[in-house]
Tab-separated table of C-alpha atoms in Angstrom:
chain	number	residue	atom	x	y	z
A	158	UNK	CA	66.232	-92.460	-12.618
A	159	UNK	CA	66.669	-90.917	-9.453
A	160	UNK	CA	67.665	-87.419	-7.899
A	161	UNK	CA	71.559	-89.247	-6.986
A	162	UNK	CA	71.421	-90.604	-10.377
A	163	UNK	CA	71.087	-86.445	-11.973
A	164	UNK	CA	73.863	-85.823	-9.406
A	165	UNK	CA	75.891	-88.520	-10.415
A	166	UNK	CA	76.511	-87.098	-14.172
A	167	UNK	CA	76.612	-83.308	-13.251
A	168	UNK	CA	79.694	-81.234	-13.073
A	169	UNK	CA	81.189	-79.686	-9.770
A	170	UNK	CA	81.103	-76.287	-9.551
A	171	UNK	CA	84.507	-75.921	-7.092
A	172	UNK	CA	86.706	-77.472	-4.979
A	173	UNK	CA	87.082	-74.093	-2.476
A	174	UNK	CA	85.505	-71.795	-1.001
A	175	UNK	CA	81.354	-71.022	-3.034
A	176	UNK	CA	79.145	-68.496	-1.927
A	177	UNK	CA	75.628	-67.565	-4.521
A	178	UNK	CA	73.430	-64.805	-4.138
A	179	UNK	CA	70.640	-63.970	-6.242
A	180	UNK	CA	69.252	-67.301	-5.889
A	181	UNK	CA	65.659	-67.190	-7.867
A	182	UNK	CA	63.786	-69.905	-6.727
A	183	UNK	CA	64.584	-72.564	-4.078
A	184	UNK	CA	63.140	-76.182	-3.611
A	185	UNK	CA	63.195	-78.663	-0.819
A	186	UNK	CA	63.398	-82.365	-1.771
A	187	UNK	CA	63.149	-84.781	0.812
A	188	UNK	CA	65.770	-87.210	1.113
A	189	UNK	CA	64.582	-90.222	2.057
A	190	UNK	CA	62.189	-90.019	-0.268
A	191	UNK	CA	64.598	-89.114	-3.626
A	192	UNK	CA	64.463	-92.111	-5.005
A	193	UNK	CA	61.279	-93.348	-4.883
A	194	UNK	CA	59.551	-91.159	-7.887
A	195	UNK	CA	56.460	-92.605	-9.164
A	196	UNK	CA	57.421	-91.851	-12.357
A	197	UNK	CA	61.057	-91.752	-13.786
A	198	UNK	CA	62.112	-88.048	-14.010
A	199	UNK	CA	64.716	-87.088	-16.766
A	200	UNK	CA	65.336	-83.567	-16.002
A	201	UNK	CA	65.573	-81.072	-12.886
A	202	UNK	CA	62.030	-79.903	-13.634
A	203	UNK	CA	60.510	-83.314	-13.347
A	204	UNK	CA	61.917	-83.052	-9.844
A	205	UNK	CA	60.921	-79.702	-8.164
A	206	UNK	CA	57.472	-79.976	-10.043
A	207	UNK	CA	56.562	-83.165	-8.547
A	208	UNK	CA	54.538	-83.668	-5.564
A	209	UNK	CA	57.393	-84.034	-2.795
A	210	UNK	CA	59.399	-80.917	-3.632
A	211	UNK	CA	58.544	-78.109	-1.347
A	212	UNK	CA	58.864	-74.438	-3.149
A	213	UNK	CA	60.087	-72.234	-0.873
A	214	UNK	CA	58.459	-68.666	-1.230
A	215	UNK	CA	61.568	-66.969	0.408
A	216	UNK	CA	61.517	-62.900	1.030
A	217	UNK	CA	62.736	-61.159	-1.893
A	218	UNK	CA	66.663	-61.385	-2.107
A	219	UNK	CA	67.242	-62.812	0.723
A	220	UNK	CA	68.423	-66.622	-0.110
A	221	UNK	CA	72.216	-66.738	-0.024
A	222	UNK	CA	74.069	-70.029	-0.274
A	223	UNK	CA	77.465	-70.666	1.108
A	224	UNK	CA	80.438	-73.222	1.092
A	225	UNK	CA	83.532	-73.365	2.565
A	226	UNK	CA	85.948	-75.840	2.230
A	227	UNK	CA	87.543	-77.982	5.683
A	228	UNK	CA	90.371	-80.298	5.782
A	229	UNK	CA	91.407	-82.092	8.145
A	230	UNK	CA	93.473	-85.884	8.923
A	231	UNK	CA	90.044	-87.593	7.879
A	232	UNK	CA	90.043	-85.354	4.386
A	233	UNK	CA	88.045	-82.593	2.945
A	234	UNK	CA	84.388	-82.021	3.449
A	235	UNK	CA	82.419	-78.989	3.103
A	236	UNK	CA	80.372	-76.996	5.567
A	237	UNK	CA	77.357	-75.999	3.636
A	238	UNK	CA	74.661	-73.729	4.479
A	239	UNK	CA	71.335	-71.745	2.243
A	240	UNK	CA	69.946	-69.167	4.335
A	241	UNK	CA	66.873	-67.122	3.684
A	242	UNK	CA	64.003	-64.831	5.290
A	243	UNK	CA	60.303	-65.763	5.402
A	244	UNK	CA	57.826	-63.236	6.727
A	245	UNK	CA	54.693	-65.542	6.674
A	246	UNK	CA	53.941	-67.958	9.831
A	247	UNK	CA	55.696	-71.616	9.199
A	248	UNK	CA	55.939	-72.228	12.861
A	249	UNK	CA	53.797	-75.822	12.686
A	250	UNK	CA	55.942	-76.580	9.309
A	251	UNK	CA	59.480	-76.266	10.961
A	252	UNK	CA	58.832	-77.909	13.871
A	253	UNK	CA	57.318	-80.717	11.694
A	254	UNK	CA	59.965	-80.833	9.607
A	255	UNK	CA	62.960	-80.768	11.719
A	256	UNK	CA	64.476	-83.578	11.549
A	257	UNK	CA	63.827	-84.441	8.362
A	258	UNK	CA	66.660	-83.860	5.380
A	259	UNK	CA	66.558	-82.617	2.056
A	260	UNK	CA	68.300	-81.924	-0.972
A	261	UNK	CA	68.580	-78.228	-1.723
A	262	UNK	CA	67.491	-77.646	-5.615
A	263	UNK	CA	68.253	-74.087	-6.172
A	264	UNK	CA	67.891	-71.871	-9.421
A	265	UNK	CA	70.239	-68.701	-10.108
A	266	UNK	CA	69.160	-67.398	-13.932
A	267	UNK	CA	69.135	-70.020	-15.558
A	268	UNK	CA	71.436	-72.658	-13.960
A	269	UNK	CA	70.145	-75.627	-11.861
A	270	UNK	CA	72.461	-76.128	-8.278
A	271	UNK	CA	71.904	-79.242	-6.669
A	272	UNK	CA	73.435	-79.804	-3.313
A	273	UNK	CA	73.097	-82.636	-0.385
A	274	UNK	CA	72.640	-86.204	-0.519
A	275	UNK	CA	70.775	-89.268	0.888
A	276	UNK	CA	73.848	-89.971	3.395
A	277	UNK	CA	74.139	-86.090	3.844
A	278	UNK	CA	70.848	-84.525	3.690
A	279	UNK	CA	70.539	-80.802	4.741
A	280	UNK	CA	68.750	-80.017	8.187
A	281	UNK	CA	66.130	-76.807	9.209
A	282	UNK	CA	67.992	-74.378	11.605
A	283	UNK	CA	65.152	-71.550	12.369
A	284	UNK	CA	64.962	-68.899	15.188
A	285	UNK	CA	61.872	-66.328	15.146
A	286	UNK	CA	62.929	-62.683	15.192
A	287	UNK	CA	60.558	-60.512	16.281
A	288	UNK	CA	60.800	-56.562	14.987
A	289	UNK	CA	63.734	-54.286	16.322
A	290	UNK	CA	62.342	-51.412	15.082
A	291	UNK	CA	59.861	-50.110	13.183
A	292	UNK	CA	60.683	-50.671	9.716
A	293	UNK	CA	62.046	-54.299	10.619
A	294	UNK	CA	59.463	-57.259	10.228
A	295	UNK	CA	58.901	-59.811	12.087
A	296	UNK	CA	59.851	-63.338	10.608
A	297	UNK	CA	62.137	-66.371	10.079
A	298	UNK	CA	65.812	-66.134	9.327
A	299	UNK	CA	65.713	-69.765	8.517
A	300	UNK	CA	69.119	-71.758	7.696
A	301	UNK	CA	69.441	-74.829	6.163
A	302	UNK	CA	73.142	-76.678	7.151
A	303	UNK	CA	75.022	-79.583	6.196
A	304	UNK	CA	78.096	-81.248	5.832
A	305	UNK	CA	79.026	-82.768	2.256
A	306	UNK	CA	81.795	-84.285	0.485
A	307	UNK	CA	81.289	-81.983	-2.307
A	308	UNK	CA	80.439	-77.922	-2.164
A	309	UNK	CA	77.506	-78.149	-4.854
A	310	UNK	CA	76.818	-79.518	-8.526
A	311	UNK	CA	75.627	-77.667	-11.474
A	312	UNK	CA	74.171	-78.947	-14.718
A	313	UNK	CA	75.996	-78.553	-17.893
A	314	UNK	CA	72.809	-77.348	-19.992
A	315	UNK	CA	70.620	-75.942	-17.512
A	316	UNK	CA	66.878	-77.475	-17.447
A	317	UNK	CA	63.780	-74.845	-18.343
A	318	UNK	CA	62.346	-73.094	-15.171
A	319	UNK	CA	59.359	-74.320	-14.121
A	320	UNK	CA	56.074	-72.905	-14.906
């Protein structure tokens, strides 16, 4: 079993317009690499525990994700974004990581959100903003963007947190 396998039997959250805040803990999967586990993972926590998934350590309250619906003469996709801040140097990881995609494995309480795919991984967007003022750290308002034929998934019974 895969990552688009755990996708394939999960339930969409909406066909409109989705924006989550509040997001608890977010996880990178890479997408070229989702289905080639070592091991056969049966739950969401198999996933972001193993050794591809990077944990983002976002600032506090500051990951938002956000959907909105397009449609067009070629159909309906969705414009998809997660944004967050991050205080500590990543410099040498985002430029590494650029053009690489991922899955976005997000946790809000205690409900799993899965969102990209192999065809339509998510991309880094990052621009360094140094302080404005004195209370205002410097930093990474870091965005992650894609387009999808779906706004998100969800998981009927949510998987444990991970340790």
């Amino acid at each position: 079993m895969n990552l688009d396998d755990l996708i394939t039997g999960a339930e969409e959250i909406s066909t409109c317009d989705v924006e989550i805040a509040g997001i608890d803990a977010l996880y990178l999967i890479p997408a070229d690499i989702s289905q080639l586990f070592i091991y056969e993972p049966d739950t969401i926590t198999d996933i972001v525990t193993g050794s591809s998934a990077v944990h983002i350590d976002f600032d506090f309250q500051s990951c938002l994700f956000k959907s909105r619906m397009r449609q067009s003469d070629a159909g309906v996709n969705y414009d998809n974004s997660i944004t967050f801040r991050y205080s500590k140097d990543v410099t040498e990881w985002l430029h590494l990581n650029k053009e690489q995609g991922f899955f976005a494995v997000f946790l809000k309480s205690d409900q799993w959100y899965v969102t990209g795919s192999n065809a339509l991984p998510y991309y880094i967007n990052f621009e360094y903003v140094s302080g404005k003022s004195a209370g205002d750290q410097q930093g990474y308002d870091i965005e992650l963007t894609s387009s999808q034929l779906r706004p998100i998934i969800k998981y009927e019974a949510p998987a444990p947190p991970p340790p």
